[in-house]
mmCIF file of N, CA and C in Angstrom:
data_model
loop_
_atom_site.group_PDB
_atom_site.id
_atom_site.type_symbol
_atom_site.label_atom_id
_atom_site.label_comp_id
_atom_site.label_asym_id
_atom_site.label_seq_id
_atom_site.Cartn_x
_atom_site.Cartn_y
_atom_site.Cartn_z
ATOM 1 N N PRO A 1 85.306 82.512 105.872
ATOM 2 C CA PRO A 1 85.869 82.401 107.218
ATOM 3 C C PRO A 1 86.993 81.368 107.327
ATOM 4 N N THR A 2 87.449 80.850 106.184
ATOM 5 C CA THR A 2 88.517 79.864 106.208
ATOM 6 C C THR A 2 89.834 80.501 106.647
ATOM 7 N N VAL A 3 90.507 79.858 107.575
ATOM 8 C CA VAL A 3 91.796 80.341 108.031
ATOM 9 C C VAL A 3 92.858 79.900 107.035
ATOM 10 N N VAL A 4 93.645 80.842 106.556
ATOM 11 C CA VAL A 4 94.717 80.543 105.618
ATOM 12 C C VAL A 4 96.033 80.589 106.397
ATOM 13 N N VAL A 5 96.786 79.524 106.315
ATOM 14 C CA VAL A 5 98.090 79.464 106.965
ATOM 15 C C VAL A 5 99.123 79.229 105.867
ATOM 16 N N THR A 6 99.987 80.210 105.680
ATOM 17 C CA THR A 6 100.996 80.102 104.631
ATOM 18 C C THR A 6 102.222 79.359 105.139
ATOM 19 N N ASP A 7 103.040 78.911 104.214
ATOM 20 C CA ASP A 7 104.296 78.253 104.569
ATOM 21 C C ASP A 7 105.168 79.201 105.393
ATOM 22 N N PHE A 8 105.187 80.464 105.004
ATOM 23 C CA PHE A 8 105.984 81.438 105.740
ATOM 24 C C PHE A 8 105.506 81.542 107.185
ATOM 25 N N MET A 9 104.187 81.577 107.363
ATOM 26 C CA MET A 9 103.639 81.669 108.716
ATOM 27 C C MET A 9 104.062 80.471 109.568
ATOM 28 N N LYS A 10 104.071 79.307 108.978
ATOM 29 C CA LYS A 10 104.405 78.102 109.736
ATOM 30 C C LYS A 10 105.892 77.991 110.027
ATOM 31 N N ASN A 11 106.720 78.390 109.080
ATOM 32 C CA ASN A 11 108.146 78.083 109.165
ATOM 33 C C ASN A 11 109.067 79.255 109.499
ATOM 34 N N ASN A 12 108.524 80.441 109.615
ATOM 35 C CA ASN A 12 109.397 81.598 109.846
ATOM 36 C C ASN A 12 109.043 82.390 111.095
ATOM 37 N N ARG A 13 108.287 81.791 111.989
ATOM 38 C CA ARG A 13 108.018 82.449 113.261
ATOM 39 C C ARG A 13 109.269 82.317 114.116
ATOM 40 N N ASN A 14 109.735 83.433 114.610
ATOM 41 C CA ASN A 14 110.934 83.402 115.434
ATOM 42 C C ASN A 14 110.713 84.347 116.607
ATOM 43 N N LYS A 15 110.538 83.765 117.781
ATOM 44 C CA LYS A 15 110.244 84.599 118.942
ATOM 45 C C LYS A 15 111.422 85.494 119.330
ATOM 46 N N ASN A 16 112.577 85.293 118.730
ATOM 47 C CA ASN A 16 113.741 86.132 119.009
ATOM 48 C C ASN A 16 113.824 87.354 118.099
ATOM 49 N N ASP A 17 113.004 87.391 117.058
ATOM 50 C CA ASP A 17 112.977 88.543 116.162
ATOM 51 C C ASP A 17 112.172 89.682 116.774
ATOM 52 N N ILE A 18 112.320 90.861 116.205
ATOM 53 C CA ILE A 18 111.469 91.998 116.553
ATOM 54 C C ILE A 18 110.495 92.173 115.394
ATOM 55 N N TYR A 19 109.223 92.215 115.710
ATOM 56 C CA TYR A 19 108.192 92.323 114.681
ATOM 57 C C TYR A 19 107.621 93.730 114.645
ATOM 58 N N VAL A 20 107.367 94.208 113.445
ATOM 59 C CA VAL A 20 106.756 95.509 113.235
ATOM 60 C C VAL A 20 105.410 95.276 112.566
ATOM 61 N N PHE A 21 104.366 95.706 113.238
ATOM 62 C CA PHE A 21 103.017 95.625 112.689
ATOM 63 C C PHE A 21 102.623 97.030 112.269
ATOM 64 N N TYR A 22 102.646 97.265 110.965
ATOM 65 C CA TYR A 22 102.296 98.574 110.412
ATOM 66 C C TYR A 22 100.886 98.421 109.853
ATOM 67 N N VAL A 23 99.922 98.968 110.546
ATOM 68 C CA VAL A 23 98.525 98.738 110.195
ATOM 69 C C VAL A 23 97.972 99.898 109.390
ATOM 70 N N GLY A 24 97.333 99.583 108.303
ATOM 71 C CA GLY A 24 96.766 100.596 107.427
ATOM 72 C C GLY A 24 95.300 100.832 107.707
ATOM 73 N N GLN A 25 94.696 101.653 106.868
ATOM 74 C CA GLN A 25 93.308 102.042 107.080
ATOM 75 C C GLN A 25 92.352 101.423 106.066
ATOM 76 N N ASN A 26 92.820 100.455 105.286
ATOM 77 C CA ASN A 26 92.008 99.953 104.187
ATOM 78 C C ASN A 26 91.040 98.841 104.554
ATOM 79 N N GLY A 27 90.841 98.606 105.809
ATOM 80 C CA GLY A 27 89.806 97.662 106.201
ATOM 81 C C GLY A 27 90.325 96.292 106.565
ATOM 82 N N GLY A 28 89.405 95.324 106.549
ATOM 83 C CA GLY A 28 89.733 93.987 106.994
ATOM 84 C C GLY A 28 89.369 93.812 108.465
ATOM 85 N N TYR A 29 88.704 94.789 109.028
ATOM 86 C CA TYR A 29 88.276 94.769 110.415
ATOM 87 C C TYR A 29 86.918 95.457 110.481
ATOM 88 N N THR A 30 86.159 95.149 111.527
ATOM 89 C CA THR A 30 84.821 95.739 111.649
ATOM 90 C C THR A 30 84.827 97.044 112.443
ATOM 91 N N ASP A 31 85.748 97.144 113.396
ATOM 92 C CA ASP A 31 85.879 98.362 114.197
ATOM 93 C C ASP A 31 87.254 98.345 114.855
ATOM 94 N N VAL A 32 87.546 99.336 115.668
ATOM 95 C CA VAL A 32 88.872 99.438 116.271
ATOM 96 C C VAL A 32 89.149 98.253 117.191
ATOM 97 N N ALA A 33 88.151 97.814 117.933
ATOM 98 C CA ALA A 33 88.351 96.668 118.835
ATOM 99 C C ALA A 33 88.741 95.426 118.037
ATOM 100 N N ASP A 34 88.101 95.204 116.902
ATOM 101 C CA ASP A 34 88.436 94.065 116.042
ATOM 102 C C ASP A 34 89.836 94.224 115.468
ATOM 103 N N TRP A 35 90.172 95.426 115.065
ATOM 104 C CA TRP A 35 91.489 95.752 114.507
ATOM 105 C C TRP A 35 92.579 95.405 115.516
ATOM 106 N N ILE A 36 92.403 95.876 116.742
ATOM 107 C CA ILE A 36 93.366 95.612 117.813
ATOM 108 C C ILE A 36 93.418 94.125 118.122
ATOM 109 N N SER A 37 92.278 93.480 118.154
ATOM 110 C CA SER A 37 92.222 92.046 118.421
ATOM 111 C C SER A 37 93.000 91.255 117.373
ATOM 112 N N GLN A 38 92.901 91.640 116.123
ATOM 113 C CA GLN A 38 93.631 90.955 115.056
ATOM 114 C C GLN A 38 95.142 91.069 115.269
ATOM 115 N N ILE A 39 95.592 92.241 115.669
ATOM 116 C CA ILE A 39 97.028 92.427 115.913
ATOM 117 C C ILE A 39 97.461 91.588 117.110
ATOM 118 N N LYS A 40 96.667 91.592 118.158
ATOM 119 C CA LYS A 40 96.996 90.796 119.345
ATOM 120 C C LYS A 40 97.061 89.305 119.003
ATOM 121 N N ARG A 41 96.153 88.850 118.155
ATOM 122 C CA ARG A 41 96.170 87.440 117.742
ATOM 123 C C ARG A 41 97.417 87.137 116.913
ATOM 124 N N ALA A 42 97.846 88.085 116.094
ATOM 125 C CA ALA A 42 99.069 87.884 115.303
ATOM 126 C C ALA A 42 100.278 87.777 116.224
ATOM 127 N N VAL A 43 100.341 88.649 117.223
ATOM 128 C CA VAL A 43 101.436 88.600 118.196
ATOM 129 C C VAL A 43 101.425 87.256 118.918
ATOM 130 N N GLU A 44 100.247 86.827 119.323
ATOM 131 C CA GLU A 44 100.114 85.539 120.015
ATOM 132 C C GLU A 44 100.522 84.382 119.104
ATOM 133 N N TYR A 45 100.109 84.430 117.854
ATOM 134 C CA TYR A 45 100.438 83.366 116.906
ATOM 135 C C TYR A 45 101.947 83.245 116.721
ATOM 136 N N ILE A 46 102.601 84.391 116.581
ATOM 137 C CA ILE A 46 104.049 84.391 116.386
ATOM 138 C C ILE A 46 104.757 83.954 117.658
ATOM 139 N N GLY A 47 104.169 84.303 118.797
ATOM 140 C CA GLY A 47 104.783 83.957 120.071
ATOM 141 C C GLY A 47 105.904 84.903 120.448
ATOM 142 N N CYS A 48 105.801 86.148 119.979
ATOM 143 C CA CYS A 48 106.873 87.108 120.226
ATOM 144 C C CYS A 48 106.515 88.036 121.376
ATOM 145 N N ASP A 49 107.542 88.547 122.019
ATOM 146 C CA ASP A 49 107.326 89.577 123.030
ATOM 147 C C ASP A 49 108.046 90.866 122.660
ATOM 148 N N LYS A 50 108.663 90.870 121.495
ATOM 149 C CA LYS A 50 109.364 92.060 121.011
ATOM 150 C C LYS A 50 108.678 92.517 119.717
ATOM 151 N N TYR A 51 107.949 93.612 119.825
ATOM 152 C CA TYR A 51 107.234 94.117 118.660
ATOM 153 C C TYR A 51 106.834 95.561 118.872
ATOM 154 N N VAL A 52 106.494 96.223 117.781
ATOM 155 C CA VAL A 52 105.884 97.551 117.814
ATOM 156 C C VAL A 52 104.698 97.546 116.865
ATOM 157 N N VAL A 53 103.779 98.437 117.136
ATOM 158 C CA VAL A 53 102.592 98.610 116.299
ATOM 159 C C VAL A 53 102.582 100.061 115.835
ATOM 160 N N ILE A 54 102.552 100.241 114.541
ATOM 161 C CA ILE A 54 102.462 101.583 113.967
ATOM 162 C C ILE A 54 101.085 101.700 113.323
ATOM 163 N N ALA A 55 100.313 102.662 113.770
ATOM 164 C CA ALA A 55 98.999 102.892 113.161
ATOM 165 C C ALA A 55 99.168 103.881 112.019
ATOM 166 N N CYS A 56 98.357 103.715 111.027
ATOM 167 C CA CYS A 56 98.437 104.564 109.840
ATOM 168 C C CYS A 56 98.310 106.034 110.212
ATOM 169 N N GLN A 57 98.870 106.878 109.371
ATOM 170 C CA GLN A 57 98.753 108.317 109.597
ATOM 171 C C GLN A 57 97.458 108.846 109.006
ATOM 172 N N THR A 58 96.853 108.161 108.082
ATOM 173 C CA THR A 58 95.570 108.471 107.444
ATOM 174 C C THR A 58 95.553 109.849 106.779
ATOM 175 N N ASN A 59 94.637 110.020 105.854
ATOM 176 C CA ASN A 59 94.481 111.304 105.182
ATOM 177 C C ASN A 59 93.369 112.125 105.831
ATOM 178 N N GLN A 60 92.887 111.642 106.957
ATOM 179 C CA GLN A 60 91.853 112.363 107.690
ATOM 180 C C GLN A 60 92.492 113.167 108.819
ATOM 181 N N SER A 61 91.726 114.032 109.423
ATOM 182 C CA SER A 61 92.270 114.878 110.486
ATOM 183 C C SER A 61 92.620 114.049 111.716
ATOM 184 N N TYR A 62 93.611 114.531 112.432
ATOM 185 C CA TYR A 62 94.032 113.837 113.650
ATOM 186 C C TYR A 62 92.868 113.706 114.622
ATOM 187 N N SER A 63 92.102 114.770 114.761
ATOM 188 C CA SER A 63 91.003 114.750 115.735
ATOM 189 C C SER A 63 89.989 113.651 115.429
ATOM 190 N N SER A 64 89.807 113.325 114.145
ATOM 191 C CA SER A 64 88.848 112.275 113.790
ATOM 192 C C SER A 64 89.381 110.877 114.101
ATOM 193 N N TRP A 65 90.681 110.755 114.358
ATOM 194 C CA TRP A 65 91.291 109.460 114.666
ATOM 195 C C TRP A 65 91.824 109.361 116.088
ATOM 196 N N GLU A 66 91.817 110.452 116.814
ATOM 197 C CA GLU A 66 92.447 110.474 118.132
ATOM 198 C C GLU A 66 91.900 109.388 119.063
ATOM 199 N N ALA A 67 90.593 109.185 119.075
ATOM 200 C CA ALA A 67 90.000 108.161 119.950
ATOM 201 C C ALA A 67 90.516 106.769 119.578
ATOM 202 N N LYS A 68 90.722 106.525 118.277
ATOM 203 C CA LYS A 68 91.267 105.235 117.842
ATOM 204 C C LYS A 68 92.700 105.071 118.320
ATOM 205 N N TYR A 69 93.489 106.134 118.183
ATOM 206 C CA TYR A 69 94.885 106.079 118.620
ATOM 207 C C TYR A 69 94.981 105.835 120.129
ATOM 208 N N ILE A 70 94.080 106.427 120.887
ATOM 209 C CA ILE A 70 94.063 106.197 122.339
ATOM 210 C C ILE A 70 93.800 104.726 122.636
ATOM 211 N N LYS A 71 92.907 104.120 121.889
ATOM 212 C CA LYS A 71 92.622 102.688 122.084
ATOM 213 C C LYS A 71 93.847 101.843 121.736
ATOM 214 N N PHE A 72 94.556 102.215 120.695
ATOM 215 C CA PHE A 72 95.787 101.497 120.349
ATOM 216 C C PHE A 72 96.815 101.643 121.469
ATOM 217 N N TYR A 73 96.955 102.868 121.991
ATOM 218 C CA TYR A 73 97.901 103.080 123.077
ATOM 219 C C TYR A 73 97.502 102.271 124.308
ATOM 220 N N ASN A 74 96.217 102.265 124.628
ATOM 221 C CA ASN A 74 95.750 101.496 125.779
ATOM 222 C C ASN A 74 96.003 100.005 125.603
ATOM 223 N N ALA A 75 95.946 99.522 124.375
ATOM 224 C CA ALA A 75 96.166 98.100 124.098
ATOM 225 C C ALA A 75 97.642 97.724 124.059
ATOM 226 N N PHE A 76 98.493 98.618 123.559
ATOM 227 C CA PHE A 76 99.893 98.263 123.310
ATOM 228 C C PHE A 76 100.919 99.105 124.072
ATOM 229 N N GLY A 77 100.482 100.132 124.755
ATOM 230 C CA GLY A 77 101.395 100.962 125.543
ATOM 231 C C GLY A 77 102.504 101.554 124.704
ATOM 232 N N SER A 78 103.719 101.518 125.232
ATOM 233 C CA SER A 78 104.853 102.129 124.537
ATOM 234 C C SER A 78 105.231 101.395 123.255
ATOM 235 N N ARG A 79 104.650 100.227 123.038
ATOM 236 C CA ARG A 79 104.888 99.518 121.770
ATOM 237 C C ARG A 79 104.083 100.120 120.632
ATOM 238 N N PHE A 80 103.189 101.017 120.954
ATOM 239 C CA PHE A 80 102.383 101.689 119.934
ATOM 240 C C PHE A 80 103.076 102.972 119.507
ATOM 241 N N VAL A 81 103.235 103.153 118.201
ATOM 242 C CA VAL A 81 103.804 104.373 117.633
ATOM 243 C C VAL A 81 102.670 105.148 116.967
ATOM 244 N N ASN A 82 102.365 106.298 117.522
ATOM 245 C CA ASN A 82 101.338 107.156 116.946
ATOM 246 C C ASN A 82 102.001 107.990 115.850
ATOM 247 N N LEU A 83 102.107 107.395 114.693
ATOM 248 C CA LEU A 83 102.791 108.019 113.567
ATOM 249 C C LEU A 83 102.143 109.342 113.173
ATOM 250 N N HIS A 84 100.836 109.373 113.183
ATOM 251 C CA HIS A 84 100.118 110.584 112.789
ATOM 252 C C HIS A 84 100.531 111.764 113.670
ATOM 253 N N ARG A 85 100.509 111.581 114.966
ATOM 254 C CA ARG A 85 100.883 112.661 115.887
ATOM 255 C C ARG A 85 102.348 113.042 115.701
ATOM 256 N N TYR A 86 103.201 112.034 115.561
ATOM 257 C CA TYR A 86 104.627 112.305 115.402
ATOM 258 C C TYR A 86 104.887 113.143 114.147
ATOM 259 N N ILE A 87 104.252 112.767 113.059
ATOM 260 C CA ILE A 87 104.475 113.496 111.807
ATOM 261 C C ILE A 87 103.977 114.932 111.907
ATOM 262 N N LEU A 88 102.843 115.132 112.559
ATOM 263 C CA LEU A 88 102.349 116.499 112.737
ATOM 264 C C LEU A 88 103.324 117.340 113.563
ATOM 265 N N ASP A 89 103.879 116.734 114.602
ATOM 266 C CA ASP A 89 104.746 117.479 115.519
ATOM 267 C C ASP A 89 106.192 117.615 115.038
ATOM 268 N N TYR A 90 106.715 116.585 114.392
ATOM 269 C CA TYR A 90 108.158 116.554 114.101
ATOM 270 C C TYR A 90 108.539 116.194 112.660
ATOM 271 N N GLY A 91 107.593 115.806 111.851
ATOM 272 C CA GLY A 91 107.913 115.297 110.520
ATOM 273 C C GLY A 91 108.728 116.241 109.665
ATOM 274 N N LEU A 92 108.304 117.481 109.564
ATOM 275 C CA LEU A 92 109.037 118.438 108.729
ATOM 276 C C LEU A 92 110.390 118.782 109.337
ATOM 277 N N GLN A 93 110.414 118.960 110.645
ATOM 278 C CA GLN A 93 111.668 119.259 111.348
ATOM 279 C C GLN A 93 112.676 118.129 111.144
ATOM 280 N N ASP A 94 112.242 116.887 111.315
ATOM 281 C CA ASP A 94 113.137 115.740 111.134
ATOM 282 C C ASP A 94 113.661 115.645 109.708
ATOM 283 N N SER A 95 112.902 116.183 108.759
ATOM 284 C CA SER A 95 113.295 116.137 107.349
ATOM 285 C C SER A 95 114.045 117.389 106.916
ATOM 286 N N ASN A 96 114.249 118.311 107.844
ATOM 287 C CA ASN A 96 114.884 119.591 107.525
ATOM 288 C C ASN A 96 114.151 120.322 106.407
ATOM 289 N N ILE A 97 112.834 120.263 106.466
ATOM 290 C CA ILE A 97 112.007 120.936 105.465
ATOM 291 C C ILE A 97 111.391 122.181 106.088
ATOM 292 N N ILE A 98 111.547 123.309 105.414
ATOM 293 C CA ILE A 98 110.881 124.536 105.841
ATOM 294 C C ILE A 98 109.423 124.419 105.388
ATOM 295 N N PRO A 99 108.482 124.546 106.324
ATOM 296 C CA PRO A 99 107.073 124.355 105.962
ATOM 297 C C PRO A 99 106.600 125.347 104.905
ATOM 298 N N THR A 100 105.868 124.828 103.950
ATOM 299 C CA THR A 100 105.214 125.684 102.961
ATOM 300 C C THR A 100 103.899 126.178 103.574
ATOM 301 N N GLU A 101 103.264 127.071 102.893
ATOM 302 C CA GLU A 101 101.951 127.543 103.342
ATOM 303 C C GLU A 101 100.977 126.368 103.413
ATOM 304 N N GLN A 102 101.041 125.484 102.409
ATOM 305 C CA GLN A 102 100.163 124.318 102.405
ATOM 306 C C GLN A 102 100.476 123.393 103.580
ATOM 307 N N ASP A 103 101.756 123.212 103.890
ATOM 308 C CA ASP A 103 102.127 122.382 105.041
ATOM 309 C C ASP A 103 101.516 122.935 106.321
ATOM 310 N N ASN A 104 101.616 124.244 106.499
ATOM 311 C CA ASN A 104 101.058 124.870 107.701
ATOM 312 C C ASN A 104 99.546 124.685 107.768
ATOM 313 N N THR A 105 98.887 124.815 106.624
ATOM 314 C CA THR A 105 97.436 124.587 106.572
ATOM 315 C C THR A 105 97.121 123.135 106.903
ATOM 316 N N ASP A 106 97.889 122.221 106.309
ATOM 317 C CA ASP A 106 97.686 120.792 106.579
ATOM 318 C C ASP A 106 97.812 120.502 108.074
ATOM 319 N N ILE A 107 98.875 121.004 108.677
ATOM 320 C CA ILE A 107 99.119 120.745 110.101
ATOM 321 C C ILE A 107 98.004 121.337 110.950
ATOM 322 N N LEU A 108 97.565 122.551 110.622
ATOM 323 C CA LEU A 108 96.446 123.160 111.362
ATOM 324 C C LEU A 108 95.185 122.310 111.251
ATOM 325 N N ASN A 109 95.019 121.638 110.116
ATOM 326 C CA ASN A 109 93.859 120.768 109.914
ATOM 327 C C ASN A 109 94.083 119.350 110.427
ATOM 328 N N GLY A 110 95.274 119.112 110.998
ATOM 329 C CA GLY A 110 95.550 117.802 111.589
ATOM 330 C C GLY A 110 95.857 116.712 110.586
ATOM 331 N N ILE A 111 96.308 117.101 109.390
ATOM 332 C CA ILE A 111 96.661 116.083 108.393
ATOM 333 C C ILE A 111 98.142 116.184 108.053
ATOM 334 N N CYS A 112 98.683 115.110 107.546
ATOM 335 C CA CYS A 112 100.096 115.022 107.211
ATOM 336 C C CYS A 112 100.479 116.139 106.237
ATOM 337 N N PRO A 113 101.575 116.839 106.511
ATOM 338 C CA PRO A 113 102.013 117.911 105.617
ATOM 339 C C PRO A 113 102.269 117.411 104.193
ATOM 340 N N SER A 114 101.833 118.193 103.234
ATOM 341 C CA SER A 114 101.981 117.834 101.818
ATOM 342 C C SER A 114 103.423 117.589 101.418
ATOM 343 N N SER A 115 104.370 118.275 102.053
ATOM 344 C CA SER A 115 105.786 118.107 101.701
ATOM 345 C C SER A 115 106.313 116.719 102.028
ATOM 346 N N LEU A 116 105.563 115.932 102.798
ATOM 347 C CA LEU A 116 105.983 114.574 103.139
ATOM 348 C C LEU A 116 105.230 113.509 102.340
ATOM 349 N N LYS A 117 104.352 113.949 101.425
ATOM 350 C CA LYS A 117 103.558 113.011 100.629
ATOM 351 C C LYS A 117 103.916 113.112 99.152
ATOM 352 N N LYS A 118 103.598 112.048 98.431
ATOM 353 C CA LYS A 118 103.803 112.066 96.982
ATOM 354 C C LYS A 118 102.940 113.169 96.383
ATOM 355 N N PRO A 119 103.437 113.848 95.366
ATOM 356 C CA PRO A 119 102.654 114.913 94.745
ATOM 357 C C PRO A 119 101.285 114.415 94.268
ATOM 358 N N GLY A 120 100.248 115.135 94.638
ATOM 359 C CA GLY A 120 98.898 114.783 94.223
ATOM 360 C C GLY A 120 98.302 113.603 94.971
ATOM 361 N N ASP A 121 98.981 113.098 95.982
ATOM 362 C CA ASP A 121 98.530 111.926 96.735
ATOM 363 C C ASP A 121 98.233 112.351 98.171
ATOM 364 N N THR A 122 97.040 112.084 98.644
ATOM 365 C CA THR A 122 96.673 112.509 99.990
ATOM 366 C C THR A 122 97.026 111.481 101.063
ATOM 367 N N VAL A 123 97.539 110.329 100.667
ATOM 368 C CA VAL A 123 97.791 109.256 101.628
ATOM 369 C C VAL A 123 99.252 108.822 101.672
ATOM 370 N N HIS A 124 99.841 108.542 100.527
ATOM 371 C CA HIS A 124 101.151 107.888 100.481
ATOM 372 C C HIS A 124 102.306 108.879 100.600
ATOM 373 N N PHE A 125 103.325 108.441 101.306
ATOM 374 C CA PHE A 125 104.482 109.281 101.570
ATOM 375 C C PHE A 125 105.436 109.340 100.397
ATOM 376 N N ASN A 126 106.256 110.367 100.409
ATOM 377 C CA ASN A 126 107.386 110.466 99.489
ATOM 378 C C ASN A 126 108.642 110.019 100.249
ATOM 379 N N HIS A 127 109.803 110.210 99.644
ATOM 380 C CA HIS A 127 111.066 109.809 100.265
ATOM 381 C C HIS A 127 111.226 110.411 101.667
ATOM 382 N N PHE A 128 110.892 111.679 101.813
ATOM 383 C CA PHE A 128 111.047 112.343 103.108
ATOM 384 C C PHE A 128 110.126 111.726 104.160
ATOM 385 N N GLY A 129 108.893 111.474 103.778
ATOM 386 C CA GLY A 129 107.940 110.877 104.711
ATOM 387 C C GLY A 129 108.358 109.488 105.157
ATOM 388 N N TYR A 130 108.801 108.672 104.207
ATOM 389 C CA TYR A 130 109.231 107.314 104.569
ATOM 390 C C TYR A 130 110.511 107.337 105.404
ATOM 391 N N THR A 131 111.355 108.327 105.172
ATOM 392 C CA THR A 131 112.564 108.457 105.993
ATOM 393 C C THR A 131 112.186 108.790 107.440
ATOM 394 N N VAL A 132 111.206 109.653 107.619
ATOM 395 C CA VAL A 132 110.728 109.978 108.968
ATOM 396 C C VAL A 132 110.193 108.720 109.648
ATOM 397 N N ILE A 133 109.443 107.924 108.927
ATOM 398 C CA ILE A 133 108.910 106.687 109.506
ATOM 399 C C ILE A 133 110.057 105.788 109.962
ATOM 400 N N GLY A 134 111.061 105.644 109.124
ATOM 401 C CA GLY A 134 112.219 104.832 109.495
ATOM 402 C C GLY A 134 112.916 105.370 110.735
ATOM 403 N N GLN A 135 113.031 106.692 110.825
ATOM 404 C CA GLN A 135 113.697 107.309 111.971
ATOM 405 C C GLN A 135 112.907 107.117 113.259
ATOM 406 N N VAL A 136 111.597 107.319 113.197
ATOM 407 C CA VAL A 136 110.783 107.174 114.411
ATOM 408 C C VAL A 136 110.733 105.709 114.836
ATOM 409 N N LEU A 137 110.702 104.805 113.876
ATOM 410 C CA LEU A 137 110.715 103.383 114.197
ATOM 411 C C LEU A 137 112.038 102.999 114.862
ATOM 412 N N TYR A 138 113.138 103.472 114.300
ATOM 413 C CA TYR A 138 114.454 103.201 114.884
ATOM 414 C C TYR A 138 114.521 103.715 116.324
ATOM 415 N N LYS A 139 114.064 104.948 116.543
ATOM 416 C CA LYS A 139 114.091 105.530 117.892
ATOM 417 C C LYS A 139 113.280 104.690 118.874
ATOM 418 N N ARG A 140 112.084 104.288 118.455
ATOM 419 C CA ARG A 140 111.236 103.514 119.367
ATOM 420 C C ARG A 140 111.834 102.144 119.651
ATOM 421 N N LEU A 141 112.349 101.492 118.616
ATOM 422 C CA LEU A 141 112.971 100.175 118.829
ATOM 423 C C LEU A 141 114.180 100.288 119.744
ATOM 424 N N LYS A 142 114.948 101.342 119.567
ATOM 425 C CA LYS A 142 116.121 101.555 120.413
ATOM 426 C C LYS A 142 115.707 101.793 121.868
ATOM 427 N N ASP A 143 114.625 102.524 122.075
ATOM 428 C CA ASP A 143 114.111 102.767 123.428
ATOM 429 C C ASP A 143 113.591 101.471 124.052
ATOM 430 N N LEU A 144 112.875 100.684 123.278
ATOM 431 C CA LEU A 144 112.265 99.459 123.796
ATOM 432 C C LEU A 144 113.269 98.326 123.980
ATOM 433 N N TYR A 145 114.212 98.229 123.059
ATOM 434 C CA TYR A 145 115.121 97.086 123.029
ATOM 435 C C TYR A 145 116.579 97.543 122.886
ATOM 436 N N PRO A 146 117.082 98.284 123.873
ATOM 437 C CA PRO A 146 118.424 98.869 123.749
ATOM 438 C C PRO A 146 119.538 97.837 123.620
ATOM 439 N N LYS A 147 119.335 96.637 124.125
ATOM 440 C CA LYS A 147 120.372 95.609 124.007
ATOM 441 C C LYS A 147 120.424 95.026 122.595
ATOM 442 N N LEU A 148 119.350 95.195 121.844
ATOM 443 C CA LEU A 148 119.279 94.633 120.497
ATOM 444 C C LEU A 148 119.505 95.668 119.398
ATOM 445 N N ILE A 149 119.187 96.918 119.697
ATOM 446 C CA ILE A 149 119.291 97.987 118.693
ATOM 447 C C ILE A 149 120.363 98.967 119.147
ATOM 448 N N LYS A 150 121.363 99.133 118.332
ATOM 449 C CA LYS A 150 122.467 100.051 118.685
ATOM 450 C C LYS A 150 122.321 101.355 117.962
#
């Protein structure tokens, strides 16, 4: 339970920066409430009011995570980016990829299309997937902070 404070944490907090909290699914929290609380504490520690939270897209079906995403939205509002939903709805289109049969099956099952993931990997994105993430992040930052993002 020891709190670790790094030099970077002490000396690089800048309330004028925009922070991106990209949260994964590999644990470090007991439940969704704890997960959200940890992010809120990080925001408080930094002292920032400009940030976004991106929740993992996960290799599980959207329906199995929807309740968690709703809790994230309730906690962070428009600062929350539901990457999983975005990728299901727009990921292939944004990448100019014609869906394969497997992509269509993946989408019907509520999981990230295979064409956006590394071959043989059910979790990690390929170049196209990471480009979509960059695009959706840019769009959200531009919507939230139009004076800062051109």
